[in-house]
Short mmCIF file of C-alpha atoms in Angstrom, two decimals:
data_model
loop_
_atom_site.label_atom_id
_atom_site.label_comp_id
_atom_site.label_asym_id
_atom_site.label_seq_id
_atom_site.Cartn_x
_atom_site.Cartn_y
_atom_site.Cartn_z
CA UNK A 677 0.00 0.00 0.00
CA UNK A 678 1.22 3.53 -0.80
CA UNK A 679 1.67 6.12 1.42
CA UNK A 680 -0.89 8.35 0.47
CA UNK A 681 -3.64 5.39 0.63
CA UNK A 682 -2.54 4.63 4.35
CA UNK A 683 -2.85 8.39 5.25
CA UNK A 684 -6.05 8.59 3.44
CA UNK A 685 -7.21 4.84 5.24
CA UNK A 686 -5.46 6.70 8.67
CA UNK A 687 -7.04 9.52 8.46
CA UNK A 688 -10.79 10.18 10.71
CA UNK A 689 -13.42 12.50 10.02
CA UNK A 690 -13.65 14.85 12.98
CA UNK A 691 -16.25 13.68 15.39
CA UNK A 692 -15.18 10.24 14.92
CA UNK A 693 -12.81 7.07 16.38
CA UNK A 694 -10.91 4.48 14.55
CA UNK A 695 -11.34 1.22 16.56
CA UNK A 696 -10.03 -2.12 15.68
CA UNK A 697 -12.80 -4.95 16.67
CA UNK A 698 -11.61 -8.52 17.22
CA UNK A 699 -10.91 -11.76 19.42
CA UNK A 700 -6.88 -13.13 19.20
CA UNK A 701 -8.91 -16.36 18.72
CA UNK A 702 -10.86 -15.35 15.50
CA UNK A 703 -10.65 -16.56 12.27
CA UNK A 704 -9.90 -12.83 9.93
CA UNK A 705 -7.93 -11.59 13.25
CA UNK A 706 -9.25 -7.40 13.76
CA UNK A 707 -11.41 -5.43 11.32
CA UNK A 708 -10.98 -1.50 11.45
CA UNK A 709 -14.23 0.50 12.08
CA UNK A 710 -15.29 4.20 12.49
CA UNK A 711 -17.53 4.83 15.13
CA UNK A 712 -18.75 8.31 16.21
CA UNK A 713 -17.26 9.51 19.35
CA UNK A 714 -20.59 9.62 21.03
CA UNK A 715 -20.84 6.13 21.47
CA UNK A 716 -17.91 6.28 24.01
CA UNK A 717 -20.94 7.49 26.73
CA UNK A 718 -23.50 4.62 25.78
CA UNK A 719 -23.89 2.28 28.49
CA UNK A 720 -23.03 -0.83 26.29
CA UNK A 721 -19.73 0.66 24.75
CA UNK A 722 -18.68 1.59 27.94
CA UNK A 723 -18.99 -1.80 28.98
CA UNK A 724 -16.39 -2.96 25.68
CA UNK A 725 -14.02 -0.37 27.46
CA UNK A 726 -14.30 -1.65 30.85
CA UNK A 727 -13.18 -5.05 28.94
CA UNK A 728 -10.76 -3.60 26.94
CA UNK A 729 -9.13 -2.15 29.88
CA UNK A 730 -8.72 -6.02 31.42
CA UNK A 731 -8.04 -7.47 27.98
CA UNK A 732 -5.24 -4.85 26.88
CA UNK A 733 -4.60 -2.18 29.68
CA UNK A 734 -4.49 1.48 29.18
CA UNK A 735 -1.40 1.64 27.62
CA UNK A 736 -1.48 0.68 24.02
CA UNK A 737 0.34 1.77 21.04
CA UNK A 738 -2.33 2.35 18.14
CA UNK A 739 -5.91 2.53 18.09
CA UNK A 740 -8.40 1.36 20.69
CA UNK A 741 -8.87 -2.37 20.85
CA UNK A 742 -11.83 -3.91 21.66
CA UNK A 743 -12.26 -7.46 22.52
CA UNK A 744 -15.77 -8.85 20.96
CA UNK A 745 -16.21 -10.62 17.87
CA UNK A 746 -16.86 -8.43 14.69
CA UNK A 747 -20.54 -10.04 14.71
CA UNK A 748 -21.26 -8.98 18.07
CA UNK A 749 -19.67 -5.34 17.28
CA UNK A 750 -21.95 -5.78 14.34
CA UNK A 751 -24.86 -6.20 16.27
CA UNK A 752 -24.37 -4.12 19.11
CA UNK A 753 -23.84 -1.26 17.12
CA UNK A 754 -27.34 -1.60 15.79
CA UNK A 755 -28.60 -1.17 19.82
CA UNK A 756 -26.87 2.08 19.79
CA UNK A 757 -29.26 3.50 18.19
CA UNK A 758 -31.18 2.28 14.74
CA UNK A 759 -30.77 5.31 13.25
CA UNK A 760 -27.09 5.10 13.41
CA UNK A 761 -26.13 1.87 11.89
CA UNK A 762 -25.92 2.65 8.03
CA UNK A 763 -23.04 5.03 9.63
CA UNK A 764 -20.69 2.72 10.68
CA UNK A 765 -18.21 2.14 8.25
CA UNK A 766 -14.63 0.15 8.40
#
């Protein structure tokens, strides 16, 4: 991959967080996704932080991790409100 299409995959519309979804045990490893910040202060993605912390610790180099399958992240992400899941984008 070039350097300008990693700067352009890199790069985050304001508003926004790059998170990389994933279980070390799953087949496909991570999958990148774009949530909007806003999510950080719903009840169930605070509860994927509260893992991540135990999973990974605060001290990671790169995006956020969070430890969930992609289907789950797929369907939670749904319960964060309907309206908001043709936004999502990886």
């Amino acid at each position: 991959m070039s350097n300008m299409q990693e700067d352009k995959k890199s790069k985050v519309k304001k508003g926004w967080l790059a998170v990389r979804v994933g279980l070390e045990d799953e087949d496909g490893g991570f999958q990148r996704f774009v949530i909007p910040i806003s999510y950080l202060y719903h009840p169930l993605f605070k509860h994927l932080l509260e893992k991540a912390h135990e999973v990974y610790g605060y001290h990671t180099s790169g995006p956020l991790r969070v430890p969930c399958s992609v289907d789950d992240f797929l369907h939670l992400r749904c319960k964060f409100g309907e309206e908001d899941c043709d936004k999502f984008y990886h």
